[in-house]
JSON list of C-alpha atoms in Angstrom, two decimals:
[
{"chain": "A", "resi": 1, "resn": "UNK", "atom": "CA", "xyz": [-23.84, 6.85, 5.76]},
{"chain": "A", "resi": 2, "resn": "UNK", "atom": "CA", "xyz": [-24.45, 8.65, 2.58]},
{"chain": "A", "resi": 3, "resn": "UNK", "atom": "CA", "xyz": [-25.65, 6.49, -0.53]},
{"chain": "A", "resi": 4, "resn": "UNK", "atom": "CA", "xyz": [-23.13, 6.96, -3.68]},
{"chain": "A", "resi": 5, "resn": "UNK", "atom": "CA", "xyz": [-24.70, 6.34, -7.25]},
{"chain": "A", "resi": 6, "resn": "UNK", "atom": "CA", "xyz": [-22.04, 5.84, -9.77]},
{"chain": "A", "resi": 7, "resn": "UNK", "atom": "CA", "xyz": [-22.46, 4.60, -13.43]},
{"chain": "A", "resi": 8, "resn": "UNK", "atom": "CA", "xyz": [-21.65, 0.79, -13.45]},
{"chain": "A", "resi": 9, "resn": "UNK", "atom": "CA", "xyz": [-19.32, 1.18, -16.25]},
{"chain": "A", "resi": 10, "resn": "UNK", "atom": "CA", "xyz": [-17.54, 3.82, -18.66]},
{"chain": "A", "resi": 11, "resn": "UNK", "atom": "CA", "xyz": [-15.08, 3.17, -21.98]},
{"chain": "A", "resi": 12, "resn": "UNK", "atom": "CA", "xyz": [-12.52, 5.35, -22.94]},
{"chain": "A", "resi": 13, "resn": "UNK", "atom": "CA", "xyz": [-9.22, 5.34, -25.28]},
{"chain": "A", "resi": 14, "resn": "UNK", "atom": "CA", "xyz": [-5.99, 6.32, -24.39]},
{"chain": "A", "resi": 15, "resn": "UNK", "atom": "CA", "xyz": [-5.00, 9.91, -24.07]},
{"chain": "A", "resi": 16, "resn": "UNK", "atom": "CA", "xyz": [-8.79, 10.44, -23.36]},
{"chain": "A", "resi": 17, "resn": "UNK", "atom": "CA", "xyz": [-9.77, 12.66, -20.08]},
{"chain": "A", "resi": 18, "resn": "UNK", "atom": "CA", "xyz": [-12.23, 10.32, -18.27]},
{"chain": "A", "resi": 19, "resn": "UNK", "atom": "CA", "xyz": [-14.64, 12.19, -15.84]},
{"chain": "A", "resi": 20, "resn": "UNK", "atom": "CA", "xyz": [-16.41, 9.86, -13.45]},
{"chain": "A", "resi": 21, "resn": "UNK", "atom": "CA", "xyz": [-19.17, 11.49, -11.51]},
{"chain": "A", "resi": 22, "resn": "UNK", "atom": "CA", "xyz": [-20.75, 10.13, -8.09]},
{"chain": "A", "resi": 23, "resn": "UNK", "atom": "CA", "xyz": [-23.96, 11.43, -6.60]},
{"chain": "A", "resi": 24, "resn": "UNK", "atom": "CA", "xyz": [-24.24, 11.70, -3.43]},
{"chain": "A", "resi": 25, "resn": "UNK", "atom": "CA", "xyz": [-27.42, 13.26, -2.54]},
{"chain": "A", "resi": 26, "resn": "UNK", "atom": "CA", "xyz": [-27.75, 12.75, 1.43]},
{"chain": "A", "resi": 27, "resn": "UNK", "atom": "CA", "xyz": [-24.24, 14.05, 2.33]},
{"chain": "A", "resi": 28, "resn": "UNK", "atom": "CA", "xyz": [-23.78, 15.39, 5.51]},
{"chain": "A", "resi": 29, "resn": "UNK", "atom": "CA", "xyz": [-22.12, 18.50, 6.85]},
{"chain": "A", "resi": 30, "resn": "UNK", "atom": "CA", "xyz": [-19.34, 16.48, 8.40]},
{"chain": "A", "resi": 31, "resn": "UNK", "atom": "CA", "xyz": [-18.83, 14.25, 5.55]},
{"chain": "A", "resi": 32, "resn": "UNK", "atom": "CA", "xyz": [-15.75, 13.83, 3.28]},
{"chain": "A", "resi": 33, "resn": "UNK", "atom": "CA", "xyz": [-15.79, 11.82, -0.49]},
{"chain": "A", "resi": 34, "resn": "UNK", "atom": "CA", "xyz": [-13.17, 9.63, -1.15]},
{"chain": "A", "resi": 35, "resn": "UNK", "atom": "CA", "xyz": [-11.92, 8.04, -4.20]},
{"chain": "A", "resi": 36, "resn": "UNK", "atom": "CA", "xyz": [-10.63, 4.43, -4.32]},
{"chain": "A", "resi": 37, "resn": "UNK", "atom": "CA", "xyz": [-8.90, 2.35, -7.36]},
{"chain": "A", "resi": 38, "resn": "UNK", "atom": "CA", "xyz": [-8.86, -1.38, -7.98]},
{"chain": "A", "resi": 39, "resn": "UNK", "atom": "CA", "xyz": [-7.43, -4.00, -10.38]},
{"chain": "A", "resi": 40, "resn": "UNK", "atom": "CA", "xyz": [-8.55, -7.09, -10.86]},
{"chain": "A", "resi": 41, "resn": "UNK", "atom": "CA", "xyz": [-7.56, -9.45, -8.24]},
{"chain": "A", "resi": 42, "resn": "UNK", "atom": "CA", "xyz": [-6.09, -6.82, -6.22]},
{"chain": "A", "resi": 43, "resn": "UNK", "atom": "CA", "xyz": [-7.18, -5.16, -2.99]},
{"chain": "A", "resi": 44, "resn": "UNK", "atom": "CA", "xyz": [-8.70, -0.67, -3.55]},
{"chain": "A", "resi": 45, "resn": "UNK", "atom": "CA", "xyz": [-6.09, 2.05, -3.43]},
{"chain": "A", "resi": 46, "resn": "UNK", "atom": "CA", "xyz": [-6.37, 4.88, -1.83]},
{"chain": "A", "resi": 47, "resn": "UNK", "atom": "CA", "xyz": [-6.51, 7.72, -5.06]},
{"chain": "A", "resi": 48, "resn": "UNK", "atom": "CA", "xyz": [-7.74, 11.52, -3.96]},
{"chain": "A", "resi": 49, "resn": "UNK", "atom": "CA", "xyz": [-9.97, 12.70, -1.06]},
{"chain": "A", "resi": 50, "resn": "UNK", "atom": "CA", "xyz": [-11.94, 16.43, -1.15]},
{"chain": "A", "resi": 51, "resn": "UNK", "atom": "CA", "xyz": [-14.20, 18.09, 1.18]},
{"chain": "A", "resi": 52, "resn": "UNK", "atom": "CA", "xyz": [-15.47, 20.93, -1.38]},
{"chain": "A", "resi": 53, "resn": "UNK", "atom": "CA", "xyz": [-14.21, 22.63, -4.15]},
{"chain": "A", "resi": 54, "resn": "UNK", "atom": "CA", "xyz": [-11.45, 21.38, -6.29]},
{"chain": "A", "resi": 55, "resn": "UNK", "atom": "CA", "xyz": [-8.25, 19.03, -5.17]},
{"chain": "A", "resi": 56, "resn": "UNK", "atom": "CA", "xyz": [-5.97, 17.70, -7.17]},
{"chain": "A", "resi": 57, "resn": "UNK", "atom": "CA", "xyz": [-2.52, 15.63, -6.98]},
{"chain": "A", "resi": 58, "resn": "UNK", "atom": "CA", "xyz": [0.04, 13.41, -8.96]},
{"chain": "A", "resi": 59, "resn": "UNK", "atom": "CA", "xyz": [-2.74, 10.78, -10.15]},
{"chain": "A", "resi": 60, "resn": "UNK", "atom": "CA", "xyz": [-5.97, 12.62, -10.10]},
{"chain": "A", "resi": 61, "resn": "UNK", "atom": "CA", "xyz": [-8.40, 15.49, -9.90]},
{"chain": "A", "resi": 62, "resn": "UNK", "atom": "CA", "xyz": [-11.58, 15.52, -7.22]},
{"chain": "A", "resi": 63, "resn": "UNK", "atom": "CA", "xyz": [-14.03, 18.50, -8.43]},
{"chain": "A", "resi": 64, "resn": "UNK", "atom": "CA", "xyz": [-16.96, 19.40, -5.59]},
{"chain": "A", "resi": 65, "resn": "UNK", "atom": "CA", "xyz": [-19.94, 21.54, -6.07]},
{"chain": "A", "resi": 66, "resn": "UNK", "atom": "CA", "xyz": [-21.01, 24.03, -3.65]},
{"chain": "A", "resi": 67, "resn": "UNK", "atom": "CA", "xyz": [-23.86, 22.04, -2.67]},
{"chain": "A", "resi": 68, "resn": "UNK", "atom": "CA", "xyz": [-21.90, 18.73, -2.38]},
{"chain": "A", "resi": 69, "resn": "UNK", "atom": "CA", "xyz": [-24.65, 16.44, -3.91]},
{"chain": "A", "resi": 70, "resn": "UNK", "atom": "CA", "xyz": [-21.95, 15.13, -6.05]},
{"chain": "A", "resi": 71, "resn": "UNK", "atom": "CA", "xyz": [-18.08, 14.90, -7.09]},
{"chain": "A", "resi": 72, "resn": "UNK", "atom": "CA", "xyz": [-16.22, 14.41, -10.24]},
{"chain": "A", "resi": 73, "resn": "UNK", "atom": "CA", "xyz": [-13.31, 12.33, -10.15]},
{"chain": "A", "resi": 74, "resn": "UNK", "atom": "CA", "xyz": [-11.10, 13.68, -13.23]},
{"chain": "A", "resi": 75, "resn": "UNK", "atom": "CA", "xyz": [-8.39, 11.31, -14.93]},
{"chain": "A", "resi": 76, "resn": "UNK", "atom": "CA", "xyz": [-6.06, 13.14, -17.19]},
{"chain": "A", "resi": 77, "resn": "UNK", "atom": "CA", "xyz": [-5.10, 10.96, -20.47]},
{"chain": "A", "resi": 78, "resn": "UNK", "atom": "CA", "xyz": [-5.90, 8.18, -19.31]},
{"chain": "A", "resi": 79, "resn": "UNK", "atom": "CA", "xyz": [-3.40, 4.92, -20.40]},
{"chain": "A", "resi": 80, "resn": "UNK", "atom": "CA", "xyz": [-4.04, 1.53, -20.40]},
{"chain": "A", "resi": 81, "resn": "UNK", "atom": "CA", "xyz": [-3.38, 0.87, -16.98]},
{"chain": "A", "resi": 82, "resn": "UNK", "atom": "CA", "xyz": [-6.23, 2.97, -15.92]},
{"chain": "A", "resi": 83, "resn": "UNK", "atom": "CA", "xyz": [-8.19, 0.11, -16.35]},
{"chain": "A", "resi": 84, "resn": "UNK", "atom": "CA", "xyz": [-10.05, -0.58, -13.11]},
{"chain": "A", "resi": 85, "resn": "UNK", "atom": "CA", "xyz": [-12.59, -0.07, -11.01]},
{"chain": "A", "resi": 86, "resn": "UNK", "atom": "CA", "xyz": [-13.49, 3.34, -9.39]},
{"chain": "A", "resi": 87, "resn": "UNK", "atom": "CA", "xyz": [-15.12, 3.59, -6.04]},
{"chain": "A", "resi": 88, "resn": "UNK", "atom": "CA", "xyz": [-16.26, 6.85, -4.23]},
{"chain": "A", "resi": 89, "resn": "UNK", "atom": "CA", "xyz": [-17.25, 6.69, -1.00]},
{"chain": "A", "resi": 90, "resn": "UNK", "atom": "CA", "xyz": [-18.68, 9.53, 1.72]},
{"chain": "A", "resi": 91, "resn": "UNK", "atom": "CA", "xyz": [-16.91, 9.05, 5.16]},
{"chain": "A", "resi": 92, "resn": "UNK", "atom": "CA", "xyz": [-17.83, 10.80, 8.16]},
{"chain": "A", "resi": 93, "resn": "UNK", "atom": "CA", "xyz": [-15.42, 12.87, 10.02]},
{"chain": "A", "resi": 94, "resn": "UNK", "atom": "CA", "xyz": [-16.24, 10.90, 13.34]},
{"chain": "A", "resi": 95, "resn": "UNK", "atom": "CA", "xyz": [-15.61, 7.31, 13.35]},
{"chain": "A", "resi": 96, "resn": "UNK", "atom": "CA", "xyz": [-14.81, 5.41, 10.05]},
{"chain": "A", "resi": 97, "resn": "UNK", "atom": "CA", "xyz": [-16.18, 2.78, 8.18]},
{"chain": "A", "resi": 98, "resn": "UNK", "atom": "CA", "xyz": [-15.70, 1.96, 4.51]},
{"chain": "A", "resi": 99, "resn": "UNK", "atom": "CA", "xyz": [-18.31, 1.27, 2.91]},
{"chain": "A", "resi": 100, "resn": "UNK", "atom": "CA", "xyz": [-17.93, 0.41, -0.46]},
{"chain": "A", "resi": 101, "resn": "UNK", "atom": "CA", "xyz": [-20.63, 0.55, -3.76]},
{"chain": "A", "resi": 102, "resn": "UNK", "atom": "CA", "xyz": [-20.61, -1.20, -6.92]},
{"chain": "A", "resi": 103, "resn": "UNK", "atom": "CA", "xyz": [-18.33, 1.08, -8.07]},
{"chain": "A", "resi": 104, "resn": "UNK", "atom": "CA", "xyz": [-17.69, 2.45, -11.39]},
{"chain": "A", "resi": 105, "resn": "UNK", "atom": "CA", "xyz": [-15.62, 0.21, -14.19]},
{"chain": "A", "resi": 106, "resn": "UNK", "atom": "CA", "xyz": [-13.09, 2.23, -16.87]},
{"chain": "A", "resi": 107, "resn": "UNK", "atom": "CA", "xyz": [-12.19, 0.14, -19.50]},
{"chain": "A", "resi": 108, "resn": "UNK", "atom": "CA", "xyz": [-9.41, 1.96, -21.78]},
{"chain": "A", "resi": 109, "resn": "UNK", "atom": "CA", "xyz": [-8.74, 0.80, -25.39]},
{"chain": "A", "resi": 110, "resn": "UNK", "atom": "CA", "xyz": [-6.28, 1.79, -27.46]},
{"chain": "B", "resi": 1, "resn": "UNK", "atom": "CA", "xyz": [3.63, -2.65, -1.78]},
{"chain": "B", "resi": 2, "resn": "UNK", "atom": "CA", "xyz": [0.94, -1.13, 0.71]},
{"chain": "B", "resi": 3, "resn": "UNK", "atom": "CA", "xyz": [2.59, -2.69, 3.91]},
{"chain": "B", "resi": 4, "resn": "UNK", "atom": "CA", "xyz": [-0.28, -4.87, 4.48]},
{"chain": "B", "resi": 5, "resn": "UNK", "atom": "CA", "xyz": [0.19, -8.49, 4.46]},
{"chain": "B", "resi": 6, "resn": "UNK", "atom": "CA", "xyz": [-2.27, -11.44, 4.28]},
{"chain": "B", "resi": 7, "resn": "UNK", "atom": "CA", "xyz": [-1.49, -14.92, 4.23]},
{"chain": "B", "resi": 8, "resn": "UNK", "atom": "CA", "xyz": [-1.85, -17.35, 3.01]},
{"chain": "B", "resi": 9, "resn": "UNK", "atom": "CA", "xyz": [-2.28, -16.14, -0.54]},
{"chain": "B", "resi": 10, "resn": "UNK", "atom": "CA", "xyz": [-4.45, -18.99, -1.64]},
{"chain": "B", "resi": 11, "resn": "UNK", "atom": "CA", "xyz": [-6.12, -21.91, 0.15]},
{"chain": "B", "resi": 12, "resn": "UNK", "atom": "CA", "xyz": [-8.21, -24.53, -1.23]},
{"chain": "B", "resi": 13, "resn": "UNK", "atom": "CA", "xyz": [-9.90, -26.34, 1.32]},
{"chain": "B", "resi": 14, "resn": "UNK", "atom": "CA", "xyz": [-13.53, -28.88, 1.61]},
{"chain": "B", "resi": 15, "resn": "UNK", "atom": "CA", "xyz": [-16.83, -28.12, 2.70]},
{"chain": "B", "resi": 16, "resn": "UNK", "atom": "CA", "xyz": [-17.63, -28.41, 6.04]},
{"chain": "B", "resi": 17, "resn": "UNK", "atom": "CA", "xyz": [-13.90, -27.15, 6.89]},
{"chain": "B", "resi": 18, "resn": "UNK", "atom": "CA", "xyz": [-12.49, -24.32, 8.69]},
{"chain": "B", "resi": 19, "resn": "UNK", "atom": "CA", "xyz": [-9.89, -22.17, 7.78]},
{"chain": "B", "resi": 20, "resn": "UNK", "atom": "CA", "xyz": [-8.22, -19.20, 9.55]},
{"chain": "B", "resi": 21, "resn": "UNK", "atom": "CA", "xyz": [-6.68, -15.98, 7.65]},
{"chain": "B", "resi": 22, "resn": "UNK", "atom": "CA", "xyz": [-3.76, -14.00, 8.88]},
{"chain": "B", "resi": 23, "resn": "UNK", "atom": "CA", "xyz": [-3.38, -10.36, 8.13]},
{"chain": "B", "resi": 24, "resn": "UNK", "atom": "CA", "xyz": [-0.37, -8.00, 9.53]},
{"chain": "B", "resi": 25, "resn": "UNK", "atom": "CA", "xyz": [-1.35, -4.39, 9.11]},
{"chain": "B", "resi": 26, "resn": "UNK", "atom": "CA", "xyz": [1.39, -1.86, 8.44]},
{"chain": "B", "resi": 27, "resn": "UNK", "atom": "CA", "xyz": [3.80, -0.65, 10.75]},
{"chain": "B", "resi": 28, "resn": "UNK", "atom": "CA", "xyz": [2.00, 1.97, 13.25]},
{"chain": "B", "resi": 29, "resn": "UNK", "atom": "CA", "xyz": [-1.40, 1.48, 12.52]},
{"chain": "B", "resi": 30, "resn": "UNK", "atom": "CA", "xyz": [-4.08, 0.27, 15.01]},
{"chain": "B", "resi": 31, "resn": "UNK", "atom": "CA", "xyz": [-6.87, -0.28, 12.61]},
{"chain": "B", "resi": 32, "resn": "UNK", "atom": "CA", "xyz": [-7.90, -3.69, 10.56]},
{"chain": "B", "resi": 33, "resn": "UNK", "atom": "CA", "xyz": [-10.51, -4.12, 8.49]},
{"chain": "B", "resi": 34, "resn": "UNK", "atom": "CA", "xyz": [-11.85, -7.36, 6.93]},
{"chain": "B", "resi": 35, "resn": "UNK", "atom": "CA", "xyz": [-13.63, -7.53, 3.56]},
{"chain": "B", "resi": 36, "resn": "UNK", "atom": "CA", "xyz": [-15.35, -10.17, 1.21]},
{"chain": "B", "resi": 37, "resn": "UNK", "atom": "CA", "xyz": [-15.30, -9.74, -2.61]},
{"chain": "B", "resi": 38, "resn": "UNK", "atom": "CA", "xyz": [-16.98, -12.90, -4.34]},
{"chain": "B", "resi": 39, "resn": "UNK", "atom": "CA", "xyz": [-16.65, -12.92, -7.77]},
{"chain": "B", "resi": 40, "resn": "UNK", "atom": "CA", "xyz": [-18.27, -10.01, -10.18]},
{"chain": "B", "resi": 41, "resn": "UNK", "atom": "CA", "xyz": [-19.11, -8.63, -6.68]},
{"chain": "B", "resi": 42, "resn": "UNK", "atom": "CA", "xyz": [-18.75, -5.50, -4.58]},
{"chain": "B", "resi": 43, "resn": "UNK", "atom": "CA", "xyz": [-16.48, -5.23, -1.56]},
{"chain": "B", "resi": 44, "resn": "UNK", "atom": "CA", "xyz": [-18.09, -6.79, 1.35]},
{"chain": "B", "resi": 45, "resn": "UNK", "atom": "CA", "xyz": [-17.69, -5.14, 4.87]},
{"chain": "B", "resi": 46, "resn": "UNK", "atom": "CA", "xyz": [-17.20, -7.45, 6.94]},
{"chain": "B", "resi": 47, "resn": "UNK", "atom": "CA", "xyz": [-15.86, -6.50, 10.31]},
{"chain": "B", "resi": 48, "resn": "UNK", "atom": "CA", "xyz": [-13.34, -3.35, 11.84]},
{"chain": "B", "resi": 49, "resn": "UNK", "atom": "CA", "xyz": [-11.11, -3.94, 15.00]},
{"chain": "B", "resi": 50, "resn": "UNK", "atom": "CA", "xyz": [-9.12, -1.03, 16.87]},
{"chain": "B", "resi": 51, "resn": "UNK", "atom": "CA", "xyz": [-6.48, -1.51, 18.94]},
{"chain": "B", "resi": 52, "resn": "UNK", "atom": "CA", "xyz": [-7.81, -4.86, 19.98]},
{"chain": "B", "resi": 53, "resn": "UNK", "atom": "CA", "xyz": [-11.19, -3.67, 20.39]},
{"chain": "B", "resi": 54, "resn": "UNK", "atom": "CA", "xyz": [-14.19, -4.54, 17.35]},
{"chain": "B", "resi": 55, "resn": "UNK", "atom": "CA", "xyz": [-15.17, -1.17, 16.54]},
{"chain": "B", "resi": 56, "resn": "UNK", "atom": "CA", "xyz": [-17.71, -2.44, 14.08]},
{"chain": "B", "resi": 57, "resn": "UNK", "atom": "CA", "xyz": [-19.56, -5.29, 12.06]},
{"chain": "B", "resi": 58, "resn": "UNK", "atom": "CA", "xyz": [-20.86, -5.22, 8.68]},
{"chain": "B", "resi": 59, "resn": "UNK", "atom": "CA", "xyz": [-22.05, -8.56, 6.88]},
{"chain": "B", "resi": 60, "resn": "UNK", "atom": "CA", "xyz": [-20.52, -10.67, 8.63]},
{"chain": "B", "resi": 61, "resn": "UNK", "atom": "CA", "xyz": [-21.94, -14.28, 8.88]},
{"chain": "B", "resi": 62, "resn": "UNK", "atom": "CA", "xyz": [-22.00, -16.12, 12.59]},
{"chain": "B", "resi": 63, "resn": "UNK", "atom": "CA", "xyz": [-19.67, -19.32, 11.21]},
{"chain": "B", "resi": 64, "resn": "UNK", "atom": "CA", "xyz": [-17.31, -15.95, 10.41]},
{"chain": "B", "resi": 65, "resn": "UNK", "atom": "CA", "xyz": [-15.56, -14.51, 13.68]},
{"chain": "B", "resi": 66, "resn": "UNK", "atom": "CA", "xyz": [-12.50, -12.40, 13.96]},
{"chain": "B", "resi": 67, "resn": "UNK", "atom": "CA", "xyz": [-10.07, -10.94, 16.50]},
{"chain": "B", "resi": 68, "resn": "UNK", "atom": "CA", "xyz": [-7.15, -8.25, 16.64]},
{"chain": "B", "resi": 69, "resn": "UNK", "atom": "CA", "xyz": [-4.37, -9.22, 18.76]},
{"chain": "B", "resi": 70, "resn": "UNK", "atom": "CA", "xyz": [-2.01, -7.56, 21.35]},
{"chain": "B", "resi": 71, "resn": "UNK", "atom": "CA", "xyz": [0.93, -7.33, 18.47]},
{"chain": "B", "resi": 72, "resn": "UNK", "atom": "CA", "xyz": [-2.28, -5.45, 16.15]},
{"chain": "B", "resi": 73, "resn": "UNK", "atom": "CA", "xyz": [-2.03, -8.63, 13.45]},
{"chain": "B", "resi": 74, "resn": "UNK", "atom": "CA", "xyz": [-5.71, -9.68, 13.11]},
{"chain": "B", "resi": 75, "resn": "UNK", "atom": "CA", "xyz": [-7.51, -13.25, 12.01]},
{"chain": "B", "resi": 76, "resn": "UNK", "atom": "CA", "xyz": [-10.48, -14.19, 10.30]},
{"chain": "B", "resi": 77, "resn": "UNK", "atom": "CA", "xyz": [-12.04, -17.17, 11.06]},
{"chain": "B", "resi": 78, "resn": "UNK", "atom": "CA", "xyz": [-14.54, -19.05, 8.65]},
{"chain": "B", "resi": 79, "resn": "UNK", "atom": "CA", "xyz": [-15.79, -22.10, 9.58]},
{"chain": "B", "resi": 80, "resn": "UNK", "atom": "CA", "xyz": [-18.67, -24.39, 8.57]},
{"chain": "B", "resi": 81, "resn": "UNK", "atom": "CA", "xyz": [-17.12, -23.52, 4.91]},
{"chain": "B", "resi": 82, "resn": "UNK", "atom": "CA", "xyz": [-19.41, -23.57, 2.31]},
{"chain": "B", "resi": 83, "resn": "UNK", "atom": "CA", "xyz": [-18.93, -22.89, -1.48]},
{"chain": "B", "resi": 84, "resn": "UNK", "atom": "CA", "xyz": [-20.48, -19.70, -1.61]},
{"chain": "B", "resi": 85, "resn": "UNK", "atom": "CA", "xyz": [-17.34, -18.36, 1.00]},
{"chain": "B", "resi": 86, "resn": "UNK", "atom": "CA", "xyz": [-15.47, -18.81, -2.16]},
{"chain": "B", "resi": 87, "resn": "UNK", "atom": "CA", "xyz": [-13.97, -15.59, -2.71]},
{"chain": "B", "resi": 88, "resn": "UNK", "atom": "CA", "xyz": [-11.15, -12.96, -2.34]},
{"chain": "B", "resi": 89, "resn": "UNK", "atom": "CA", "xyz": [-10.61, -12.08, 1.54]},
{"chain": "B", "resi": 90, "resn": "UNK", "atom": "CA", "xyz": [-8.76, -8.46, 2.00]},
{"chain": "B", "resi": 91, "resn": "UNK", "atom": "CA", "xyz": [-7.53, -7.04, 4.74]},
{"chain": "B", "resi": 92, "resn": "UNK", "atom": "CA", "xyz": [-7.17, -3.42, 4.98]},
{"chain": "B", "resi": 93, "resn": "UNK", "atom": "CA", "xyz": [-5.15, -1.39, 7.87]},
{"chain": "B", "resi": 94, "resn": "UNK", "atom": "CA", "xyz": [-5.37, 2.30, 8.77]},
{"chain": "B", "resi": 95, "resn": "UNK", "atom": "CA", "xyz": [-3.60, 4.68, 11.36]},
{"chain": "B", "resi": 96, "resn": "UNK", "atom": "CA", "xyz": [-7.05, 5.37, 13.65]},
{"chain": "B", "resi": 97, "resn": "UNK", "atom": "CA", "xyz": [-10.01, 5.60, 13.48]},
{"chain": "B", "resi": 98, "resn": "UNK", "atom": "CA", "xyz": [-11.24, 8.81, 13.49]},
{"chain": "B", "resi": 99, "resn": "UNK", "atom": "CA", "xyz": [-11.59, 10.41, 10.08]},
{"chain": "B", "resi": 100, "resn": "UNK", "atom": "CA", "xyz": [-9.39, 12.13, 8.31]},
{"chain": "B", "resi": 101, "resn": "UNK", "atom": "CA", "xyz": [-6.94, 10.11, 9.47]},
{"chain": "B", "resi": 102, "resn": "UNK", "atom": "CA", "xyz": [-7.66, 7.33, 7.88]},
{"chain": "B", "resi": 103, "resn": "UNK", "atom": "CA", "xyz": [-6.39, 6.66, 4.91]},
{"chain": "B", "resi": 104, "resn": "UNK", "atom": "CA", "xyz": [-7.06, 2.65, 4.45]},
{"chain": "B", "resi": 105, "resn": "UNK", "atom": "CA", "xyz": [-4.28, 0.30, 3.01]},
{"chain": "B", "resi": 106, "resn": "UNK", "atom": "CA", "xyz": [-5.35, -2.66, 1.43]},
{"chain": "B", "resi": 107, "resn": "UNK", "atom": "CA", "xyz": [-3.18, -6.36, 1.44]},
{"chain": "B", "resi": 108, "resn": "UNK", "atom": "CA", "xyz": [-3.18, -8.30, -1.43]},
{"chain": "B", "resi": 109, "resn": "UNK", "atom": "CA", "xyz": [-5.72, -10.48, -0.83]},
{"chain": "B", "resi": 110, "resn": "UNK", "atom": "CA", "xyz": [-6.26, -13.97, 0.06]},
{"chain": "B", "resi": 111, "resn": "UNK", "atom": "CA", "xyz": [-8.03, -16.24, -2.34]},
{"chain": "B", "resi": 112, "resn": "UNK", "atom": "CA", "xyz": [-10.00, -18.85, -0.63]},
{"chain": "B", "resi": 113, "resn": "UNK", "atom": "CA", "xyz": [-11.61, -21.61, -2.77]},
{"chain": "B", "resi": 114, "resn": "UNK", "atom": "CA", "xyz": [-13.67, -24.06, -1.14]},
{"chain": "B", "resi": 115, "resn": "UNK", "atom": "CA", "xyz": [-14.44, -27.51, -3.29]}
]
């Protein structure tokens, strides 16, 4: 499995655009990044998952390089609620196993 | 409300005991994961079951042990407790295995404190 490198933690206020980047240097060819989100106490959801370029929906926006070595996950104004902690992770397109890093934590003020 | 449940919620229990946790993964899906998160920690891997069948083991102690059954609801055993197994116990269920199809739901969590 690829190794992720996020930052440990970011601050932001609301109505911000927060732009969390993961490295991801050993990615291989048949390798997909995923984005998960977690609140205290509660278990990772599932927030936006890219192969390469750009994918977006409802929540979130996942921006890929052309060499992959990295993704962006993109939060739009940001609210309180955003408050959590982001994982990416690199899953293989055979059989899966999440793996999860120390993740990234957003803390929005006001 | 992923569709995932754990129970119980929370359990307090001694050293030296053992405990078993319950998880029902959602409707239709085959896969359960188990992970550890102790506190100001990462998510643990511990173990992956598929259809029955462990598919694959991550830090998983030998006083832990776990098992899908026929009905797909899976339990994780912890035994020999000790107070560093104090933490939060999810469960997580997915359609299959094989990636992309794979999107994992996470339960709620079962807090396990052992005194």
């Amino acid at each position: 499995l690829a190794k992720t490198t996020q930052p440990i933690s970011m601050d932001s206020y609301e109505g911000q655009e927060v732009n969390i980047t993961c490295s991801h240097n050993n990615i291989a060819t048949n390798d997909y990044i995923t984005w998960y989100q977690q609140f205290p106490s509660q278990g990772p959801r599932f927030i936006i998952q890219g192969y390469k370029t750009k994918v977006t929906n409802e929540v979130a926006s996942l921006f890929i390089p052309a060499d992959r070595k990295s993704s962006t996950l993109s939060l739009p104004r940001v609210s309180l609620s955003d408050t959590a902690v982001y994982y990416c992770l690199v899953q293989n397109t055979g059989f899966q196993k999440l793996v999860f890093g120390t993740g990234t934590r957003l803390l929005v003020s006001p | 409300d992923s569709g995932v449940t754990q129970t119980p919620k929370h359990l307090i229990t001694a050293t030296g005991q053992r405990v078993t946790l319950r998880c029902s993964p959602r409707s239709g899906d085959l896969s359960v994961y188990w992970y550890q998160q102790s506190l100001d920690q990462g998510l643990q891997f511990l173990i992956q079951y598929y259809n029955g069948e462990e598919r694959a083991k991550g830090n998983i102690l030998e006083r832990f042990s776990a098992q899908q059954f026929p009905d797909l609801h899976s339990e994780l055993n912890l035994s020999s407790l000790e107070l560093g197994d104090s933490a939060l116990y999810f469960c997580a269920s997915s359609v299959g295995v094989e990636f992309p199809d794979t999107e994992a739901f996470f339960g709620q969590g079962t807090r396990l404190t052992v005194v």
